[in-house]
Coordinates of C-alpha atoms and ligand atoms in Angstrom, one line a residue:
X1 CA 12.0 -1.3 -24.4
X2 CA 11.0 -2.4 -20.9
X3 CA 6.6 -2.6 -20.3
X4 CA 5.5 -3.9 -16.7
X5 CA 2.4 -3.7 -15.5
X6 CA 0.3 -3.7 -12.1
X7 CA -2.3 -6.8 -12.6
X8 CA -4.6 -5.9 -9.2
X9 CA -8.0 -7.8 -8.7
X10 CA -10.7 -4.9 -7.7
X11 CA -11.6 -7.8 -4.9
X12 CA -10.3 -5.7 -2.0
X13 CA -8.2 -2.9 -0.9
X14 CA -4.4 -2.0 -1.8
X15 CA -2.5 -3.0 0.9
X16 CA 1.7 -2.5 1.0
X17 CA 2.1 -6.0 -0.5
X18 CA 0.3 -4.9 -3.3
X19 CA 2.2 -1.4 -3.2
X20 CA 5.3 -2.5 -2.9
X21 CA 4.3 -4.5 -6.4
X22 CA 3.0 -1.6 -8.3
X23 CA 6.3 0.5 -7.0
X24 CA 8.8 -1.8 -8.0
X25 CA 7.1 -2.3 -11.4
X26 CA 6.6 1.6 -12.1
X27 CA 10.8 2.3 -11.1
X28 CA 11.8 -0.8 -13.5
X29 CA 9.6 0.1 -16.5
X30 CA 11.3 3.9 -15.9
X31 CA 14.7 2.7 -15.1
X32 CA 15.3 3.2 -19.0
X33 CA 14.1 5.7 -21.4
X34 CA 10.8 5.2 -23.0
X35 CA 9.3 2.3 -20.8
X36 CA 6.0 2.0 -20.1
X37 CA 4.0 1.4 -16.7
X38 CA 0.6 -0.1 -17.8
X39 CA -2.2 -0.7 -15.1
X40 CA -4.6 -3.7 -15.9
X41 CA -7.9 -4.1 -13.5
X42 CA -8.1 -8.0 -13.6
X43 CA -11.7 -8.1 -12.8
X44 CA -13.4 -11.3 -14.2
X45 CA -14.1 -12.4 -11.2
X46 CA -17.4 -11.2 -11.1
X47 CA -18.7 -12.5 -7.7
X48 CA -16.0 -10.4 -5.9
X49 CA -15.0 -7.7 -7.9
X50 CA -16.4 -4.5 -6.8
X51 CA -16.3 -0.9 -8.4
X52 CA -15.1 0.7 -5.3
X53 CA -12.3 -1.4 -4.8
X54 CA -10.8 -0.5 -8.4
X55 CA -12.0 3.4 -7.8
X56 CA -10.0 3.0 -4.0
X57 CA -6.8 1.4 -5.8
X58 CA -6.7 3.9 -8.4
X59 CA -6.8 6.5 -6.6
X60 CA -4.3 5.3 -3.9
X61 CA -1.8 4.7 -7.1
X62 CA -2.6 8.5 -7.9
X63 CA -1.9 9.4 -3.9
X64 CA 1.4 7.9 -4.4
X65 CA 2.4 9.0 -7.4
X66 CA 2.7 5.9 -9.2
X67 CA 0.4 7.0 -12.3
X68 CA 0.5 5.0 -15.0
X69 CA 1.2 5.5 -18.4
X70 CA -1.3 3.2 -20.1
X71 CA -4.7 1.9 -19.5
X72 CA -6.7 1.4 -16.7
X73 CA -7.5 -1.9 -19.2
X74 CA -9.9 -4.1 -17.8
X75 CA -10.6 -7.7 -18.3
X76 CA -13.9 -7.6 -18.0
X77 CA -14.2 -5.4 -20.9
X78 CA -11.8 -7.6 -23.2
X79 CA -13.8 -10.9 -23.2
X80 CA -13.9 -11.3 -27.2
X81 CA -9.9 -11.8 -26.8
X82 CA -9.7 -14.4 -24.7
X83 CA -12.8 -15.9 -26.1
X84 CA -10.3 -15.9 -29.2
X85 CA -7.6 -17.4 -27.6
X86 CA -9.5 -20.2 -26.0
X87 CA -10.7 -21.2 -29.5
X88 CA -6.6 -21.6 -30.4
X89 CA -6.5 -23.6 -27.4
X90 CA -9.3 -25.8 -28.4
X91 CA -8.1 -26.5 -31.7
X92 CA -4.8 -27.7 -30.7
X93 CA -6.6 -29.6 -28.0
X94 CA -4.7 -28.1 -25.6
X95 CA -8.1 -27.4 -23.4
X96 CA -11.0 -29.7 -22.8
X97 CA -14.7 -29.5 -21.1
X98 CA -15.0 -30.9 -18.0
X99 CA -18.4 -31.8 -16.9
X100 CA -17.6 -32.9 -13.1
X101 CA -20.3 -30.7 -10.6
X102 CA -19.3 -29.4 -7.9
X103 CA -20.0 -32.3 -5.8
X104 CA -17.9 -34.7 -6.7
X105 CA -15.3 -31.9 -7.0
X106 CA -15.6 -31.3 -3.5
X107 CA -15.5 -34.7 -2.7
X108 CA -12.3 -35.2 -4.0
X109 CA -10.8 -32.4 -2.5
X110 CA -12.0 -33.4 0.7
X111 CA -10.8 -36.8 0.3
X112 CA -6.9 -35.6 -0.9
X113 CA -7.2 -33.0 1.8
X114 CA -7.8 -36.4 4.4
X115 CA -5.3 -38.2 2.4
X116 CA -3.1 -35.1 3.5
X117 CA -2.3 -34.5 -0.1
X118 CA -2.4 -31.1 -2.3
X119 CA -6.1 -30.7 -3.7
X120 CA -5.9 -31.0 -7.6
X121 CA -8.0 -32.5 -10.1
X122 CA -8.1 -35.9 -11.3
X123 CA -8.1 -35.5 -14.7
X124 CA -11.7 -37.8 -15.1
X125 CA -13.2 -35.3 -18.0
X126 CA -9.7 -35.1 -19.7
X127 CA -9.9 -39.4 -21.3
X128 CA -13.6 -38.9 -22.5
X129 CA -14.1 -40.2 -26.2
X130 CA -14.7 -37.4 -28.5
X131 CA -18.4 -39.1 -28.8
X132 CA -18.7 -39.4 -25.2
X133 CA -18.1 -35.5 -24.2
X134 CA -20.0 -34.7 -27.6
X135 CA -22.9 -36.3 -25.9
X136 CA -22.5 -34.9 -22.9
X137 CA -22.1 -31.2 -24.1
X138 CA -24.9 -32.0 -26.5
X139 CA -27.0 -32.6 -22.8
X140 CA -25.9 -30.0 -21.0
X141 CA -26.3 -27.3 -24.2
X142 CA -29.9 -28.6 -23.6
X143 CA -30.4 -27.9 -20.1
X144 CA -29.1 -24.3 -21.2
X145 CA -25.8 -24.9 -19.5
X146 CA -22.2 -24.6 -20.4
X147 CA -19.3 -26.8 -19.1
X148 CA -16.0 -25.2 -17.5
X149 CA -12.8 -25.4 -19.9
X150 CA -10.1 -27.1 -18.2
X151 CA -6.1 -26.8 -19.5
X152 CA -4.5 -29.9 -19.9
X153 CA -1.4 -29.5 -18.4
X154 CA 1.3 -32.1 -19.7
X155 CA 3.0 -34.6 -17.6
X156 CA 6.5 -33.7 -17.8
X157 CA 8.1 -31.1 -15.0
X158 CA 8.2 -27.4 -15.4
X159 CA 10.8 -25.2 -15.0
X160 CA 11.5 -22.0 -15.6
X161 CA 13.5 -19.1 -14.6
X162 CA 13.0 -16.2 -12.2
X163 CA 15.5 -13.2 -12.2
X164 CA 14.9 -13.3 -8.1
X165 CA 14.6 -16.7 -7.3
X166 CA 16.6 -18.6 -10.2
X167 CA 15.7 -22.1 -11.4
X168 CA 11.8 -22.8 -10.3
X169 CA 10.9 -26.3 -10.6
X170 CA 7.7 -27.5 -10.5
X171 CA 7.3 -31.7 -10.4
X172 CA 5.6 -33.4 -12.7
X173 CA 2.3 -34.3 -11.3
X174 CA 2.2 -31.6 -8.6
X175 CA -0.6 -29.5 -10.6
X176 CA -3.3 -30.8 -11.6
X177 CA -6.3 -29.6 -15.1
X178 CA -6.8 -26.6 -14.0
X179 CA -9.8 -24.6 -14.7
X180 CA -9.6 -21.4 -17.8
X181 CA -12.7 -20.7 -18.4
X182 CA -16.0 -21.1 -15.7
X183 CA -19.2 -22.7 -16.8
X184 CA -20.3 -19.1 -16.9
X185 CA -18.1 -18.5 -19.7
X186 CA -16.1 -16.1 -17.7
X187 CA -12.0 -16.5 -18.1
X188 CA -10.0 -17.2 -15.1
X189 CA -7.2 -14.7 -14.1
X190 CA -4.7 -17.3 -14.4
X191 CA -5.5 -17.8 -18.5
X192 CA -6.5 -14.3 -19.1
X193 CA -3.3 -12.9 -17.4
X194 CA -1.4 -14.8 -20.3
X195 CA -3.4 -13.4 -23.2
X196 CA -3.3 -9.6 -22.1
X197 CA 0.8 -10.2 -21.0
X198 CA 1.3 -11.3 -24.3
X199 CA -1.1 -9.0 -26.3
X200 CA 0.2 -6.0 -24.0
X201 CA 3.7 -7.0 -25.2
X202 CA 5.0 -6.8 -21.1
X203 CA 8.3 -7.5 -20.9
X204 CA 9.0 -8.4 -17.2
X205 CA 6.6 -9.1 -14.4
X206 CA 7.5 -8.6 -11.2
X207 CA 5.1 -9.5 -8.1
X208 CA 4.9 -11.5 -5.1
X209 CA 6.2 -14.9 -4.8
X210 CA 3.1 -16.6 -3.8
X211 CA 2.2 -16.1 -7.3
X212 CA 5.4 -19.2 -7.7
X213 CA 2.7 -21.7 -8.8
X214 CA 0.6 -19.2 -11.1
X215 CA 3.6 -18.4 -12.8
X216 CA 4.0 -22.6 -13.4
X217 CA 0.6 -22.7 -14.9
X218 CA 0.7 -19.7 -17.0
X219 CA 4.2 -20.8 -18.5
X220 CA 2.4 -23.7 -20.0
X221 CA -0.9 -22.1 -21.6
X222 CA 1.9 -19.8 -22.8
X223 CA 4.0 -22.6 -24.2
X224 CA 0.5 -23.8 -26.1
X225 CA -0.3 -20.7 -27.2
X226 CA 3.1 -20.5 -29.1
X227 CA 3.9 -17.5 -27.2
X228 CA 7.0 -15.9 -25.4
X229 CA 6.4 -15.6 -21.7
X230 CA 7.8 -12.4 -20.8
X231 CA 10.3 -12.0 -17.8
X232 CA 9.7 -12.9 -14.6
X233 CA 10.6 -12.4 -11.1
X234 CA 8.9 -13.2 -7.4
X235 CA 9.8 -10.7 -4.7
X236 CA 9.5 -12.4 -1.7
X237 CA 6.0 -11.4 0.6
X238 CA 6.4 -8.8 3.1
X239 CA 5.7 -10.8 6.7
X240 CA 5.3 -9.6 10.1
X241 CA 7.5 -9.1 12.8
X242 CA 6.7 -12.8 14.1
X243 CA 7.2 -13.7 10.4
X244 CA 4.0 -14.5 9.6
X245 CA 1.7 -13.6 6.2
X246 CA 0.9 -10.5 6.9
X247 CA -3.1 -10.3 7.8
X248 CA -5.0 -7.6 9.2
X249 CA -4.0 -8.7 12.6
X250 CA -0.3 -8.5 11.9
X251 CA 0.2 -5.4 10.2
X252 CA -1.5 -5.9 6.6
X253 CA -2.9 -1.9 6.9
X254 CA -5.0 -0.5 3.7
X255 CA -2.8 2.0 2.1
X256 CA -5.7 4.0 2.7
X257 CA -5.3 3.7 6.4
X258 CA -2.3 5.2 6.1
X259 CA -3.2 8.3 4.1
X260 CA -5.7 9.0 7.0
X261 CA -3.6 8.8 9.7
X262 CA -1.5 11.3 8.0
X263 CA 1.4 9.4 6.6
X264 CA 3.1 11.0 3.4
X265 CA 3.3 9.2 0.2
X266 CA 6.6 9.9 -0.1
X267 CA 7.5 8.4 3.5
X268 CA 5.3 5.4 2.1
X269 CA 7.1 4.9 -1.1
X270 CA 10.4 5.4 0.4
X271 CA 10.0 2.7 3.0
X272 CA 8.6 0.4 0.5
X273 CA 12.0 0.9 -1.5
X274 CA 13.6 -1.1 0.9
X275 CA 11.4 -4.4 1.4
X276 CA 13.5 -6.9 -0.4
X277 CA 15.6 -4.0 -2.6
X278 CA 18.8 -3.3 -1.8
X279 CA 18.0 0.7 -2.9
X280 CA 21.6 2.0 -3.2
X281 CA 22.8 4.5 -0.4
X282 CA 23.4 7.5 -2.4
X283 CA 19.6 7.1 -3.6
X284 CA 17.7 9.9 -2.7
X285 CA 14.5 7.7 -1.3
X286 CA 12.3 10.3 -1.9
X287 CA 12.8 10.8 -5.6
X288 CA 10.4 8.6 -8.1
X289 CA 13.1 9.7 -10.5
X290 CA 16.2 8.5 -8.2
X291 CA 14.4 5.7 -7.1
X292 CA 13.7 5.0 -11.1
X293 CA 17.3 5.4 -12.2
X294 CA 18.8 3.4 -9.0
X295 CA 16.8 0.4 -9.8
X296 CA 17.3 -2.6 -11.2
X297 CA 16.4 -7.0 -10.9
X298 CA 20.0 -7.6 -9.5
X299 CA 19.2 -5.7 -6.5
X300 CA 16.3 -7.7 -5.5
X301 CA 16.6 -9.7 -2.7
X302 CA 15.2 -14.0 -2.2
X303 CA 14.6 -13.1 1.2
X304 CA 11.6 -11.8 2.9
X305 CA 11.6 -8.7 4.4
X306 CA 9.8 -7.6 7.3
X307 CA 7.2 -4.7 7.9
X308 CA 8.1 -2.5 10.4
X309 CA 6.0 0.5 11.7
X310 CA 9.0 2.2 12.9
X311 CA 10.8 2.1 10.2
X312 CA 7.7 3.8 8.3
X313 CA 7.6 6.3 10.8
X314 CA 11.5 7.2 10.7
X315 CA 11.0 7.9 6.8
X316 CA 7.6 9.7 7.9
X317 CA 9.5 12.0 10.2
X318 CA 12.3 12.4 7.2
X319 CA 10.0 13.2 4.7
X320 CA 7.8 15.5 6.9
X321 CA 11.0 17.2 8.0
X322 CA 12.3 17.4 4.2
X323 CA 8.7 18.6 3.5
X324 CA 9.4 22.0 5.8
X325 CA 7.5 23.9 8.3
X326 CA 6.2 26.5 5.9
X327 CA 4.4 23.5 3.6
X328 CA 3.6 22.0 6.6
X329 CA 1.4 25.0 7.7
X330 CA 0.1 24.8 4.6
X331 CA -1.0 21.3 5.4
X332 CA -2.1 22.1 8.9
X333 CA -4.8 24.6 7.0
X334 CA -6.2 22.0 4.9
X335 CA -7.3 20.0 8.2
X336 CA -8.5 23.5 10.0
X337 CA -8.7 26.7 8.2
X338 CA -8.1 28.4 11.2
X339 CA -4.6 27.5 10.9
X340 CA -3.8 30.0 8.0
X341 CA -4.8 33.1 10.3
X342 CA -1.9 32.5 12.7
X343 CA 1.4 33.9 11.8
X344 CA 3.7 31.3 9.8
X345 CA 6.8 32.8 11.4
X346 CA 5.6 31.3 15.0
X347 CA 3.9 28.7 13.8
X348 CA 6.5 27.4 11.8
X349 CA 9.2 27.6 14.5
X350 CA 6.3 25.1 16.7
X351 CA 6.4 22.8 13.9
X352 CA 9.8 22.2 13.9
X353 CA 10.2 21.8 17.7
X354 CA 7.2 19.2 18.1
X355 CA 8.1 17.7 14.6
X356 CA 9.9 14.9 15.8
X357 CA 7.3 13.7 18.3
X358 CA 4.3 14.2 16.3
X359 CA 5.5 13.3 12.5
X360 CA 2.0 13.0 11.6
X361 CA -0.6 15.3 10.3
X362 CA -3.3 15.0 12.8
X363 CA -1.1 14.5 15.8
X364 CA 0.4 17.9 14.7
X365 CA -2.7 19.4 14.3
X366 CA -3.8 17.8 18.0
X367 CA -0.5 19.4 19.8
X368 CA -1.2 22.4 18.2
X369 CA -4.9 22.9 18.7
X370 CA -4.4 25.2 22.0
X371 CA -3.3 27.8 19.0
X372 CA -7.0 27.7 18.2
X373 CA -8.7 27.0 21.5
X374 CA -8.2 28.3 24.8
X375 CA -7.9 25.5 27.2
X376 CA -10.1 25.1 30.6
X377 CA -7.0 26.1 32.8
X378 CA -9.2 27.2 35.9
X379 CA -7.5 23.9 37.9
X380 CA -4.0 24.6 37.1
X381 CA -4.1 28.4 38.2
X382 CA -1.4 28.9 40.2
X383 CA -1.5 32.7 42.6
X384 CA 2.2 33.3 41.3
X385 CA 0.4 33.3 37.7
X386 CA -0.4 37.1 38.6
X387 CA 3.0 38.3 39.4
X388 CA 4.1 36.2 36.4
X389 CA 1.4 38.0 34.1
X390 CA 2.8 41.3 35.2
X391 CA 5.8 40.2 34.4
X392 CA 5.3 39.6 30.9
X393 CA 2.7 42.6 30.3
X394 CA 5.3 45.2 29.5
X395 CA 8.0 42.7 28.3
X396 CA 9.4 43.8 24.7
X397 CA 10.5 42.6 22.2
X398 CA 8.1 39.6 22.3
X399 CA 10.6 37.4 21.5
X400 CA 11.2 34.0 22.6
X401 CA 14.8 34.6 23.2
X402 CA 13.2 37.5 25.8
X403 CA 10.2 35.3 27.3
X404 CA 12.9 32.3 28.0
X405 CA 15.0 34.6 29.6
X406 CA 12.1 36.3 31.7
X407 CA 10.6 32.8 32.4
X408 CA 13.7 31.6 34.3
X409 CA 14.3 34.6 36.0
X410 CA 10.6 34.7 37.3
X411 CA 10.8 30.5 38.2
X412 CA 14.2 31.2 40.2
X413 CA 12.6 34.8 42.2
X414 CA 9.5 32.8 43.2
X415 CA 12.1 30.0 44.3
X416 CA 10.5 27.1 41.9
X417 CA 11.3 24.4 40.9
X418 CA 11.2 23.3 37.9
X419 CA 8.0 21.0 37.5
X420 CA 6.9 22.8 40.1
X421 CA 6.8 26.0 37.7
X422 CA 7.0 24.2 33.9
X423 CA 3.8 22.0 34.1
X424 CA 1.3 24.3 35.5
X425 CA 2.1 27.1 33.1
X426 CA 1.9 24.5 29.9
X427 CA -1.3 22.8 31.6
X428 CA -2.5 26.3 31.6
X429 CA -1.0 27.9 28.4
X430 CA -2.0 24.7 26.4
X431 CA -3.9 22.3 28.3
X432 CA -1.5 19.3 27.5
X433 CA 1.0 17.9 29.4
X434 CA 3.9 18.3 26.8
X435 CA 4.6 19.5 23.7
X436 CA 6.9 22.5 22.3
X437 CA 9.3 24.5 24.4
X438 CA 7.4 27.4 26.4
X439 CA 9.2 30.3 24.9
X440 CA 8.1 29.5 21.6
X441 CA 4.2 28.6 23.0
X442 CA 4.3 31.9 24.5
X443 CA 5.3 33.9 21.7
X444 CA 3.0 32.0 19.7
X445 CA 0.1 33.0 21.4
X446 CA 0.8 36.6 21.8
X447 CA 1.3 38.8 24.5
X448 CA -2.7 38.9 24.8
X449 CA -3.5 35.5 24.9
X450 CA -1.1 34.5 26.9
X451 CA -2.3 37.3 29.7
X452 CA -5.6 35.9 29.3
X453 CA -4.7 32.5 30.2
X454 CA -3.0 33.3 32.9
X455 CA -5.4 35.3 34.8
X456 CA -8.8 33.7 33.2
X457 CA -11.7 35.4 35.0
X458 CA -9.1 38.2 36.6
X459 CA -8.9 39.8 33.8
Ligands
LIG501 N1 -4.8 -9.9 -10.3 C1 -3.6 -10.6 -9.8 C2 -3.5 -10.3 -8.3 O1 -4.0 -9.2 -7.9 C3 -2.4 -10.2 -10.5 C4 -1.3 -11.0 -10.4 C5 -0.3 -10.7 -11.5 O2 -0.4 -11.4 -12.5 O3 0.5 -9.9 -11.3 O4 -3.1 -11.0 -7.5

């Protein structure tokens, strides 16, 4: 039975990377009957996680539609565990106090950093005598102080095996002690990621490759903890167009963001499908339950993809045309009541003209606000605006078959041309300079309206 989880830190917002992470995890652990999607808030670090950021990432899984079917578990509410853990670790001495400050941790960082080597530590608290780092606890524990617990990592290489990337190998020496539990007695993500995977019983992990040397570090606590690590694999990180980490200059937009500016989950999720996933053809993208039964490991790709607005805005447009007019009216009524007074009929046949150029919500809403509010106009009146008024007053059926055919009829009598005939009547009508084909503006409007915006104070 397959079990992934989504591991995010409450330290910030979900952004695609992190989307793209939770997706992929939710359609593997549903690719086969019975497995489980588990969300995990990995909040011990205390400084920087914030409540918000786990209530904003929830509920952007929820938007999605990637809901989880156990937990939210957090960390910070799971402390006695680990605290068990590291007492295993002690005992096989697999973990030691290290009593360095900060100082002269930062002063070796600065100095590899000038030697132009990777910052790690040195190892100096790892050699004490038993006696020696008795002595020292003993004077620290009087001071009312703590030290950090470092894992002692051993000296041989480590390798292991990703279902993305294949052999990872990780030189001896290249990592240094690193740090599991702070002086503060809180667990670091990187040790209690190990206990929870394990206790959780997760089968796979799937997340972003720059978690490569995380994964090096946890394979070893989970080597000394007797433990079997489950299966992993690093989908490469979603760069910009100038292949760069994607940062809030480049592209890196909250998911958030995106729900505000209208976008569609299920544009979101089916353009995600395809960074670094070869999603099969046939796949119908917009399906959690397609996506689900199309996926699988072999299909992931080593190399990076790329974000690409327009391709997010080509699925917007498909799902927002899959969506349909009448649902989209719907929507159009959330962001103004007014909306759900007009006839759907007319309305709906706007929405599929100007769906194309305005695939999202509030644009819609924008090029169909002259619905709802007369425009200015008085500029644009034209004096063949009368004739063309009396033209229309006893026309019947309203129809917009009718009104195209009276419409050229008039442009070609008045001898028009036209621009000349086309962009005063819209500027008037609507008070933009494009948008849906006149016939259906006008037969949107109404006979009434549209005689009223014409003629303004003539009437
Ligand atoms: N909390 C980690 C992060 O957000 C989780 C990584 C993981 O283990 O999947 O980067």
């Amino acid at each position: 039975m397959i079990r992934t989880r989504f591991a995010p830190s409450p330290t910030g917002e979900l952004h695609i990377g992190g989307a793209r992470t939770a997706l992929f995890n939710y359609l593997f652990a549903h690719s086969k009957p019975e497995g489980c999607f588990l969300l995990r808030v990995d909040d011990t670090d205390r400084a920087r996680s914030l409540p918000e950021f786990e209530r904003g990432i929830l509920a952007d899984l929820k938007w999605l539609g990637l809901d989880w079917d156990e937990g939210p578990y957090r960390q910070s509410e799971r402390l006695p565990l680990y605290e068990s853990s590291l007492c295993k670790l002690r005992e096989k001495g697999a973990v030691y106090p290290c009593f360095c400050s900060e100082e002269r941790l930062a002063c070796l960082r600065d100095d590899q950093l000038r030697r132009g080597e990777p910052p790690r530590y040195d190892g100096l608290c790892r050699d004490l005598s038993e006696a020696e780092r008795e002595r020292r606890l003993q004077e620290l524990r009087e001071e009312g102080r703590e030290p950090c617990w470092r894992f002692a990592l051993s000296s041989s290489t480590t390798v292991f095996k990703d279902r993305v990337k294949g052999e990872v190998t990780f030189p001896a020496g290249s990592m240094g002690d690193f740090v599991v539990v702070r002086s503060d007695g809180m667990p670091v993500y990187l040790f209690t990621s190990v206990v929870d995977d394990h206790m959780m019983e997760i089968t796979h992990i799937i997340r972003g490759d720059e978690h490569l040397p995380n994964t090096a570090r946890q394979q070893a606590i989970f080597e000394a903890l007797n433990w079997v690590s489950p299966v992993v694999a690093h989908i490469p990180m979603i760069l910009s167009k100038a292949r760069q980490k994607l940062s809030k200059r480049t592209g890196s937009t909250p998911i958030r963001e995106y729900r505000e500016r209208g976008y569609l989950p299920k544009a979101l999720n089916a353009y995600l499908a395809g960074l670094s996933w070869a999603c099969p053809e046939e796949t119908d993208r917009f399906s959690l339950k397609d996506l689900a039964e199309a996926f699988s490991l072999k299909n992931l790709s080593a190399s990076p993809s790329i974000h690409d607005e327009t391709q997010l805005l080509y699925w917007q447009k498909e799902a927002t045309k899959r969506r349909g007019g009448l649902r989209l009216c719907e929507d159009l009524a959330t962001l103004d009541p007014r909306f759900a007074a007009l006839n759907p009929t007319s309305l709906k046949a706007l929405i599929d003209d100007v769906l194309d150029e305005y695939p999202l919500l509030p644009q819609l809403r924008d090029a169909l606000a002259f619905l709802l509010t007369r425009p200015e106009g008085a500029q644009e009146r034209r004096a063949w605006m009368e004739d063309l008024a009396s033209a229309l007053r006893e026309l019947a059926p309203w129809s917009q078959e009718r009104l195209n055919d009276v419409l050229r009829a008039f442009m070609k009598d008045q001898g028009l041309k036209g621009r000349e005939f086309f962009h005063p009547l819209r500027r008037v009508l609507t008070g933009c300079d494009k948008g849906a084909a006149l016939p259906l503006v006008l037969e949107a409007l109404g006979r009434e309206e549209v005689l009223a915006r014409l003629l303004g104070d003539m009437l």
